Short mmCIF file of C-alpha atoms and ligand atoms in Angstrom, two decimals:
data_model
loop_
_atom_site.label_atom_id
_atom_site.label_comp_id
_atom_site.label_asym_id
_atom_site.label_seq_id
_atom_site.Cartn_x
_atom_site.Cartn_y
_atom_site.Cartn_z
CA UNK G 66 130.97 118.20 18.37
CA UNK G 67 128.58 117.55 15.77
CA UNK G 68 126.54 120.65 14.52
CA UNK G 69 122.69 120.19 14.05
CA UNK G 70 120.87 122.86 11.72
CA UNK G 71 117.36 123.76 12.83
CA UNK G 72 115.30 126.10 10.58
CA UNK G 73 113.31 127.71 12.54
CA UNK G 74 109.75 127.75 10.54
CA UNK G 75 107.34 129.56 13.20
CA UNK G 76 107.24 132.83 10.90
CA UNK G 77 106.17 130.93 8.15
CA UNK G 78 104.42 127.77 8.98
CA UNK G 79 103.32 128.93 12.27
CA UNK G 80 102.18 132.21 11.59
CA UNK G 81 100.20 130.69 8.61
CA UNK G 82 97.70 128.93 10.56
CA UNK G 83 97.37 131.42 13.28
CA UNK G 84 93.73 133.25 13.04
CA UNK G 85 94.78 136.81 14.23
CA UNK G 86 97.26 138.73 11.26
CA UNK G 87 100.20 140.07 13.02
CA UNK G 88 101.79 143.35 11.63
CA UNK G 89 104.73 143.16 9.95
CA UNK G 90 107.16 144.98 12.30
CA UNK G 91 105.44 141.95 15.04
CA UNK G 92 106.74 139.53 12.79
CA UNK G 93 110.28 141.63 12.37
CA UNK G 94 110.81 141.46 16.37
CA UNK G 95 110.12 138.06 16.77
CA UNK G 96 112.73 137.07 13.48
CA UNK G 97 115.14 139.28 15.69
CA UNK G 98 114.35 137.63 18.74
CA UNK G 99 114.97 133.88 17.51
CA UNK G 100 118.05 135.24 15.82
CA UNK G 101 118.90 136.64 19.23
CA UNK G 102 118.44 133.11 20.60
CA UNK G 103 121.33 131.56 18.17
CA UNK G 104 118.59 130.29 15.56
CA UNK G 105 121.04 130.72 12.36
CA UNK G 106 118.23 129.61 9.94
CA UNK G 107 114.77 131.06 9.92
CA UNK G 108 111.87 130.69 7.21
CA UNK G 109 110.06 133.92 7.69
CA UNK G 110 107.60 133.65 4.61
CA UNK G 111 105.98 132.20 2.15
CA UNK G 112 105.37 134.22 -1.50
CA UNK G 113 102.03 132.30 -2.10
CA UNK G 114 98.60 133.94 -2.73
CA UNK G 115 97.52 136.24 -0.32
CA UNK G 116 93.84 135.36 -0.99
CA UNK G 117 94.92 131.58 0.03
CA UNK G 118 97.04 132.46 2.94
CA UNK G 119 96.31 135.94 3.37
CA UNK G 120 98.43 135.23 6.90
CA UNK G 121 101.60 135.61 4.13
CA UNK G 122 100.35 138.79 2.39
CA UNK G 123 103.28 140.97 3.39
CA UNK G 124 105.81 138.44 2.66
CA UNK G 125 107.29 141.87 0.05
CA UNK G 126 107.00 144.15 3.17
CA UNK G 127 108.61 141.83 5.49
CA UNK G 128 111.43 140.28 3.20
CA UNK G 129 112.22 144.17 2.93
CA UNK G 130 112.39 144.98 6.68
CA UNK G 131 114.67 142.02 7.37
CA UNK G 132 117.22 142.25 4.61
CA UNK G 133 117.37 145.77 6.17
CA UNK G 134 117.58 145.02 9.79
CA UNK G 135 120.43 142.25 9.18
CA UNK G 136 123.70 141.74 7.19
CA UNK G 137 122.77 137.79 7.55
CA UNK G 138 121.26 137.29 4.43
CA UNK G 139 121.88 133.79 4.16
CA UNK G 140 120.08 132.78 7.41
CA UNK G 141 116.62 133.89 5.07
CA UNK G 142 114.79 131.41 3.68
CA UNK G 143 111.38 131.53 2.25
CA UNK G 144 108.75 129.39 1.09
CA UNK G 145 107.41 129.54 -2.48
CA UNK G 146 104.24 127.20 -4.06
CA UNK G 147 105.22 127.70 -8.11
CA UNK G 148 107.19 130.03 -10.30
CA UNK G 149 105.38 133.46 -9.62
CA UNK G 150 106.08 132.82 -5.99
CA UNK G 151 109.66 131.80 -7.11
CA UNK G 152 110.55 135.37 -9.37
CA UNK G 153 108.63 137.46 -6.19
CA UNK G 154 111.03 135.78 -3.26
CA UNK G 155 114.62 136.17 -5.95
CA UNK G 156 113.81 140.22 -5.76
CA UNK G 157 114.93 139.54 -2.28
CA UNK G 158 118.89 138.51 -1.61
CA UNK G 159 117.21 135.25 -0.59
CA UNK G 160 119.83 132.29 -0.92
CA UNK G 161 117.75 129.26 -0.16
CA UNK G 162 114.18 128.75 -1.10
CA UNK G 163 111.64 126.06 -0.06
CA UNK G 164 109.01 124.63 -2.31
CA UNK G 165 106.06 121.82 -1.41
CA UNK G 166 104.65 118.74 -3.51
CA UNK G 167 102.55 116.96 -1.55
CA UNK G 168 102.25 113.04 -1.38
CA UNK G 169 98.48 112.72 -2.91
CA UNK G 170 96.42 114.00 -5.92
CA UNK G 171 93.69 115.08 -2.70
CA UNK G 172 96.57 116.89 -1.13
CA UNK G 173 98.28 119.08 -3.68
CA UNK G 174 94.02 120.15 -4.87
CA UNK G 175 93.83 121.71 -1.84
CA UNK G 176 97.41 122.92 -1.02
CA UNK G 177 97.95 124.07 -4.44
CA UNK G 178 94.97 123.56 -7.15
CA UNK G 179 97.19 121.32 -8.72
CA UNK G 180 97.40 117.23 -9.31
CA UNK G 181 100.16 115.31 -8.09
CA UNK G 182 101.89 115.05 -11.43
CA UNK G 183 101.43 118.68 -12.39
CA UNK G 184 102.94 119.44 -8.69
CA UNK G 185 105.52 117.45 -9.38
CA UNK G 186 106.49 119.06 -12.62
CA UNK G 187 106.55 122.41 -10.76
CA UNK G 188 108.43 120.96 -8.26
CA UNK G 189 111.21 119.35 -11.27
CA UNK G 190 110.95 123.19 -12.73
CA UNK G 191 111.85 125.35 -9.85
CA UNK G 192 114.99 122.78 -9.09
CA UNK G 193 115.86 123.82 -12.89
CA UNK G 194 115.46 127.12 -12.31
CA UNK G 195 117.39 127.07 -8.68
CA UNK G 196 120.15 125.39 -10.25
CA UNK G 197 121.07 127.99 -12.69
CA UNK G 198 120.21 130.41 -10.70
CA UNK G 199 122.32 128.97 -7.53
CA UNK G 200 119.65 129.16 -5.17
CA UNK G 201 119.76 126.35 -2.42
CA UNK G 202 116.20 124.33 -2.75
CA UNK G 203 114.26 122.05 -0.03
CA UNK G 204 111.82 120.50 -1.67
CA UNK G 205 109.29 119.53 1.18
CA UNK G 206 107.51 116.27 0.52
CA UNK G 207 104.24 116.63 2.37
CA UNK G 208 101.80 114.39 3.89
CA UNK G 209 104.99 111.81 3.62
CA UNK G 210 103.66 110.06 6.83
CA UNK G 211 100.30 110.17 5.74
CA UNK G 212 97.72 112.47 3.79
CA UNK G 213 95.09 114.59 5.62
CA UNK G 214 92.68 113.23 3.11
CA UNK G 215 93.77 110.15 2.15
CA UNK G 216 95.53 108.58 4.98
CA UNK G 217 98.49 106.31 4.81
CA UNK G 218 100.38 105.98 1.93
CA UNK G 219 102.60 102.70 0.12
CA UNK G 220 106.24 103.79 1.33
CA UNK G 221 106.98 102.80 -1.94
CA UNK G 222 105.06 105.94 -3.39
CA UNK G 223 106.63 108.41 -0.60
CA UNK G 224 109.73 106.76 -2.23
CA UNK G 225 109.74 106.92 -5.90
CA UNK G 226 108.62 110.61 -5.09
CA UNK G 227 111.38 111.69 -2.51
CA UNK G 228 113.68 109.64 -5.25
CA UNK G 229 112.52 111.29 -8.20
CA UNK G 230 112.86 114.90 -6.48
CA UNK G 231 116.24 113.92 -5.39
CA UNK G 232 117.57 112.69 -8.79
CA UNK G 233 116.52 115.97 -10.30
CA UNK G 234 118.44 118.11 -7.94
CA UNK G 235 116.77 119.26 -4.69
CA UNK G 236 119.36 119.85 -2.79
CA UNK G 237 117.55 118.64 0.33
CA UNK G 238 114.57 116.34 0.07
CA UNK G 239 112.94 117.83 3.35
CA UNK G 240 109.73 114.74 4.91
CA UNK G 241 107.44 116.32 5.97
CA UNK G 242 105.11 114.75 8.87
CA UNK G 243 102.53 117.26 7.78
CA UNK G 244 99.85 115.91 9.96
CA UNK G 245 102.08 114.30 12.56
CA UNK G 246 100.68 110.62 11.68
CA UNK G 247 104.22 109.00 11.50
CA UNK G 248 106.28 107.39 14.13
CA UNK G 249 109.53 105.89 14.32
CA UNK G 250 109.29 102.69 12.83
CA UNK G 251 107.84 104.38 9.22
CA UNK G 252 110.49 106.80 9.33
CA UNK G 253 113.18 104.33 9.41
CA UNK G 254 111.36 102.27 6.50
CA UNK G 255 111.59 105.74 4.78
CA UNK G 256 115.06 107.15 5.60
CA UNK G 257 117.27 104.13 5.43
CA UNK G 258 117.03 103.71 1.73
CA UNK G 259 117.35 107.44 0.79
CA UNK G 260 120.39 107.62 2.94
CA UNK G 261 121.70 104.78 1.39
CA UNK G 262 120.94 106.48 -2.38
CA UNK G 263 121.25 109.87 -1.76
CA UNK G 264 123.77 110.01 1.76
CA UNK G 265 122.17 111.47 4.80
CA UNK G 266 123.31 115.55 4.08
CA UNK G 267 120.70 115.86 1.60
CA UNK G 268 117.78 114.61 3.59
CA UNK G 269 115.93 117.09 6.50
CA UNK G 270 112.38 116.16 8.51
CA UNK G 271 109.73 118.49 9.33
CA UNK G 272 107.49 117.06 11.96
CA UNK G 273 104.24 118.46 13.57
CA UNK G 274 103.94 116.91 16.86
CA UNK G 275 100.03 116.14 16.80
CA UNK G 276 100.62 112.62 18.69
CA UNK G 277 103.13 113.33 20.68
CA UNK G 278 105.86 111.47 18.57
CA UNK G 279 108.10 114.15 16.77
CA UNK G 280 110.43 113.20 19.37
CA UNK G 281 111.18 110.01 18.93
CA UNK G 282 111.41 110.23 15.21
CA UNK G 283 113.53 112.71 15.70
CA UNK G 284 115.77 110.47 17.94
CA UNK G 285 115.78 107.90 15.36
CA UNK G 286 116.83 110.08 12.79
CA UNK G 287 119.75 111.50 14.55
CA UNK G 288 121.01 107.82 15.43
CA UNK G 289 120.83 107.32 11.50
CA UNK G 290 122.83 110.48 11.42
CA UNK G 291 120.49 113.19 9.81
CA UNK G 292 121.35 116.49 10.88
CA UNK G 293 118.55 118.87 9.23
CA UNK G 294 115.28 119.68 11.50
CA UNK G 295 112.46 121.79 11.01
CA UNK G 296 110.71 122.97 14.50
CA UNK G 297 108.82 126.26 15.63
CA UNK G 298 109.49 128.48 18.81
CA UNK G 299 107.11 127.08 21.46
CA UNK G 300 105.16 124.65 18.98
CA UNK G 301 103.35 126.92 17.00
CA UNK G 302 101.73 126.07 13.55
CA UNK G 303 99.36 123.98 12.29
CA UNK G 304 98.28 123.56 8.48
CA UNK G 305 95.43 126.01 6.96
CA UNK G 306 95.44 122.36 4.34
CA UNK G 307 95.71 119.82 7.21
CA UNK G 308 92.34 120.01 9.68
CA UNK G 309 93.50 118.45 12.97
CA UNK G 310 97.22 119.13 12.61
CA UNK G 311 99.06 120.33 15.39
CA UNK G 312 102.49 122.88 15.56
CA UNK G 313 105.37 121.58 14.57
CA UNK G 314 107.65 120.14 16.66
CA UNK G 315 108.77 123.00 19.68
CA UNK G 316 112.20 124.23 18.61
CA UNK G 317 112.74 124.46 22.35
CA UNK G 318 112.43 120.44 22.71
CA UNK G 319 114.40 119.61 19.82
CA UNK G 320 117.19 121.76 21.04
CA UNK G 321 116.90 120.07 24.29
CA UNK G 322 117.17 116.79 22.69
CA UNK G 323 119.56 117.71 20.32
CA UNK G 324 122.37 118.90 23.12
CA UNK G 325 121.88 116.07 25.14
CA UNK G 326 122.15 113.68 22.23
CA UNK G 327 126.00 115.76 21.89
CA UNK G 328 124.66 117.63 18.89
CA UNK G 329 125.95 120.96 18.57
CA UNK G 330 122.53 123.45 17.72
CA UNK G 331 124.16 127.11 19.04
CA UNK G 332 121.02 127.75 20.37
CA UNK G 333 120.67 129.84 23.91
CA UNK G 334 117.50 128.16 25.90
CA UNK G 335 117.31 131.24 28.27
CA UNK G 336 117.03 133.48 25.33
CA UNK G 337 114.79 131.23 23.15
CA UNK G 338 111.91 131.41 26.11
CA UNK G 339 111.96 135.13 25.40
CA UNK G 340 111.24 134.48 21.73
CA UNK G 341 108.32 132.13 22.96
CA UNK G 342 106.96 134.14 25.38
CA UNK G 343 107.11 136.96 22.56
CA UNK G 344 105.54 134.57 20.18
CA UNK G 345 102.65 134.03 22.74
CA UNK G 346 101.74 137.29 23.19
CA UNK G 347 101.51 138.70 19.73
CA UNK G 348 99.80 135.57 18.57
CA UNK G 349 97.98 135.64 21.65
CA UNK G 350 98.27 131.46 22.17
CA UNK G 351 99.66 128.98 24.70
CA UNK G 352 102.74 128.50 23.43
CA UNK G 353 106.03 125.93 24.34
CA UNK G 354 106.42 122.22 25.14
CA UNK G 355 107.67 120.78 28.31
CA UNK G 356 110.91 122.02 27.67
CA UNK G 357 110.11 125.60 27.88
CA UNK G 358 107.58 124.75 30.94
CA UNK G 359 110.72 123.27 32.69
CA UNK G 360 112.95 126.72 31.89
CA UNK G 361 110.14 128.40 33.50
CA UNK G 362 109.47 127.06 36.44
CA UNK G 363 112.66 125.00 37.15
CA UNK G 364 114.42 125.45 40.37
CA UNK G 365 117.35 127.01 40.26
CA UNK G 366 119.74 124.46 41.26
CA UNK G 367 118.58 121.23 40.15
CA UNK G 368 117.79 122.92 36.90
CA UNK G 369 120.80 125.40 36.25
CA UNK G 370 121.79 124.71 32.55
CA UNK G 371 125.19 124.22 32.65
CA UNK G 372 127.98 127.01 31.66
CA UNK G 373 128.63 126.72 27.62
CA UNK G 374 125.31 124.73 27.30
CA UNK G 375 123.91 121.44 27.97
CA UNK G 376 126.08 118.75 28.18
N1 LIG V 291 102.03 135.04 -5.28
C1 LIG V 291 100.99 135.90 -5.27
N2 LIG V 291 99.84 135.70 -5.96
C2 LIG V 291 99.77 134.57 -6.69
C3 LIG V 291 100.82 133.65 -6.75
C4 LIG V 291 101.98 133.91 -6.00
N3 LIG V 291 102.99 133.08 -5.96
N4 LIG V 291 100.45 132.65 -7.57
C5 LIG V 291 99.21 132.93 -8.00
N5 LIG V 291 98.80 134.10 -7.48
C6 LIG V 291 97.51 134.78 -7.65
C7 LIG V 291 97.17 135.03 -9.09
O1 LIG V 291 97.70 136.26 -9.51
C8 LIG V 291 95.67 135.06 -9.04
O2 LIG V 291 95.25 136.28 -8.49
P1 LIG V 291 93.87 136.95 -8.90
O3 LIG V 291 92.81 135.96 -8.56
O4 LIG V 291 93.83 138.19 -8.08
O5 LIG V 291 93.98 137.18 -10.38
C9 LIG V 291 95.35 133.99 -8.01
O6 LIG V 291 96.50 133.90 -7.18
C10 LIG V 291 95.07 132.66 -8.63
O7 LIG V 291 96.11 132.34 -9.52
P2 LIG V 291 96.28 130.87 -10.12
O8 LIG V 291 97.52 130.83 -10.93
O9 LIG V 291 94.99 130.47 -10.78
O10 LIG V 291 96.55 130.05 -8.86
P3 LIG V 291 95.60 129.08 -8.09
O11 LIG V 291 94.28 129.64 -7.77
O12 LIG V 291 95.67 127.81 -8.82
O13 LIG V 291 96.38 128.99 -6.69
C11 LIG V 291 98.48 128.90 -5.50
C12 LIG V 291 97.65 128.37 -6.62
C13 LIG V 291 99.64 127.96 -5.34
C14 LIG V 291 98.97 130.28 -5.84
C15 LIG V 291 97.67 129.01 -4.22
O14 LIG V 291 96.97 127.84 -4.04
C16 LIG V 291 98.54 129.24 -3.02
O15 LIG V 291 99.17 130.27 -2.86
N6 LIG V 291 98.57 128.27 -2.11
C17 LIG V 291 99.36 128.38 -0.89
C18 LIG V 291 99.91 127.05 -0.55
C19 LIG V 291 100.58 127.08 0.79
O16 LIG V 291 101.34 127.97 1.11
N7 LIG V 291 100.28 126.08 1.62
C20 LIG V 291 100.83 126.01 2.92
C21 LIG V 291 102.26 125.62 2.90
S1 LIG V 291 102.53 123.93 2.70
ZN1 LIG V 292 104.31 121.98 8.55
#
C-alpha cells in the first residue's frame, strides 16, 4: 500500500498561536503521546525570537528533553525563520529543518521584518547551508493561496517563487494555505506544473482549514499523487501573522481520509483521540474535527474500525 507522511505540526504551529504558555514537560507528553499514536514525524518547535513568539521560547529546553526521552531522532523536525535560528536548532541532532518565505512583501514584514526578496535570499542561504551540512529542508511557501494582507496572488508569482526555491535545492517545496483561502481548483493550477518540473516527492501542502476546504484539496492532491501533509492533532493552530486563520487541517481527518483513499499513514485513531483530548486540556480549547467527534461518540458496531486499520 502506498505510505502517506504526515508531520504532525501542533507543537509548533499550534502551540504558537495558542494564548496560554504550556510548560515544557506539557509539551514533552503530548510529543510522546502523538508518537504513541504512530505519528513518525513531528515539528515540535520553532528557534525564532522569543519576544515574537514567546509561545517558542523554550524551543533549547524542549529540543533537550526530547532528544533525551527518544532514540528517534530523525522523527524531529523544527522550524527556523533565518540563520541564528538555523546554528540554535543544528546544536540539536535535528535532521530536517523547516524554514518560511512568504508569498508578499506585506507578509514576510510582519512574519519576519524582512521584504520578499531579502526573505528569499535567506531562504536561497539556509538551502546552501543545509546542503553542506546534510540537513533535510522544507521550505514553506506561505500565504501561497492567498496573503492575509494582500489577498490573492498571480499563480504565476506563487510559481516563479515555489520554482526558484526548488531549483536552488529545497528538498521539499512545502504550500502553504496559510490562511486557508485556497480550494481545489487553485491547487491544481499550482501543483500540476511543479509536479511536472520538479516530480511530485519533492512537493508537501500545509493547509489550515478556515473554510472548510483542506479536505478536498487534500483529495485532489493525493489523486495527483502527492504524498507529504502537514495537519495538527484535533485542528489546533492558527497564525500569530494571519488574523482570522483557523488550525490547520485535524491530523485526525486527514488520517481518516488518507486510509480510506488506500494510503498507508501508520497512524492508530484510538490512540490519536488520547493525544487530542491531551491537547485540549493543557491548551484548555475545543479541540478535533468530525473525525475525532465520530471516535467519540460512535456506536460500537456500526463504527468499530476495522482490525489492522481502516480499509
Ligand atoms: N532566535 C532567537 N532570537 C533571535 C533570533 C533567533 N533565531 N533571531 C533574532 N533574534 C533576536 C535578536 O537577538 C534580537 O534580540 P534583542 O532584541 O534581545 O537584541 C531580536 O531577536 C531582534 O533581532 P533582529 O535580527 O533585528 O530580528 P528582527 O527583529 O528583524 O526579527 C525574526 C526577525 C525572524 C527573528 C523574528 O521576526 C521572528 O522570530 N519571527 C518569528 C516568525 C515565525 O515564527 N512566524 C510563524 C511561523 S510561519
Ligand atoms: Zn500554518
Amino acid at each position: 500500500m502506498d505510505q502517506v507522511v504526515i508531520n504532525e505540526v501542533g507543537l509548533r504551529d499550534g502551540l504558537q498561536n495558542q494564548p496560554t504558555l504550556l510548560a515544557t514537560a506539557d509539551k514533552l507528553r503530548l510529543a510522546l503521546a502523538l508518537q504513541k499514536a504512530g505519528l513518525d514525524h513531528l515539528e515540535v518547535t520553532s528557534f525564532v525570537s522569543p519576544r515574537a513568539i514567546p509561545q517558542m521560547a523554550d524551543a533549547d529546553e524542549l529540543s533537550h528533553a526530547l532528544f533525551a526521552a527518544s532514540t528517534r531522532h530523525q522523527d524531529y523536525a523544527a522550524l527556523v525563520p533565518n540563520l541564528r535560528g538555523y546554528e540554535r536548532a543544528l546544536r540539536h541532532p535535528y535532521r530536517e529543518l523547516s524554514v518560511v518565505v512568504a508569498s508578499t512583501d506585506s507578509f514576510n514584514r510582519h512574519n519576519l521584518n524582512k521584504s520578499l526578496p531579502e526573505a528569499l535570499d535567506g531562504a536561497l542561504t539556509l538551502i546552501g547551508c543545509a546542503r553542506e551540512d546534510g540537513v533535510r529542508l522544507r521550505v514553506h511557501l506561505s500565504g501561497a493561496m492567498g496573503c492575509p494582507y494582500d489577498g490573492a496572488q498571480p499563480i504565476r508569482h506563487i510559481l516563479d517563487l515555489a520554482e526558484t526555491l526548488l531549483a536552488a535545492g529545497a528538498d521539499e517545496l512545502v504550500l502553504s494555505d496559510t490562511i486557508g483561502s485556497g480550494h481545489p481548483r487553485l491547487a491544481r493550477a499550482l501543483l500540476l506544473p511543479l509536479i511536472e518540473g520538479f516530480g511530485v516527492d519533492r512537493l508537501g501542502l500545509h493547509l489550515h482549514d478556515t473554510r472548510g476546504l483542506a479536505l478536498p484539496i487534500a483529495l485532489v492532491a493525493i489523486d495527483l499523487g502527492l504524498r507529504r501533509f502537514d495537519a495538527s492533532v484535533g485542528g489546533l493552530g492558527g497564525c500569530p501573522y494571519a488574523p482570522g486563520a483557523t488550525g490547520n487541517v485535524a491530523t485526525e481527518s486527514l488520517v481518516y481520509l488518507c486510509e480510506r483513499e488506500g494510503l498507508r499513514t501508520g497512524v492508530d485513531l484510538e490512540a490519536l483521540q488520547e493525544a487530542i483530548a491531551l491537547a485540549a486540556s493543557l491548551t484548555a480549547q475545543n479541540l478535533g474535527g468530525p473525525v475525532s467527534r465520530w471516535l467519540q461518540h460512535r456506536c460500537p458496531v456500526a463504527g468499530a474500525l476495522p482490525a489492522g486499520g481502516l480499509s
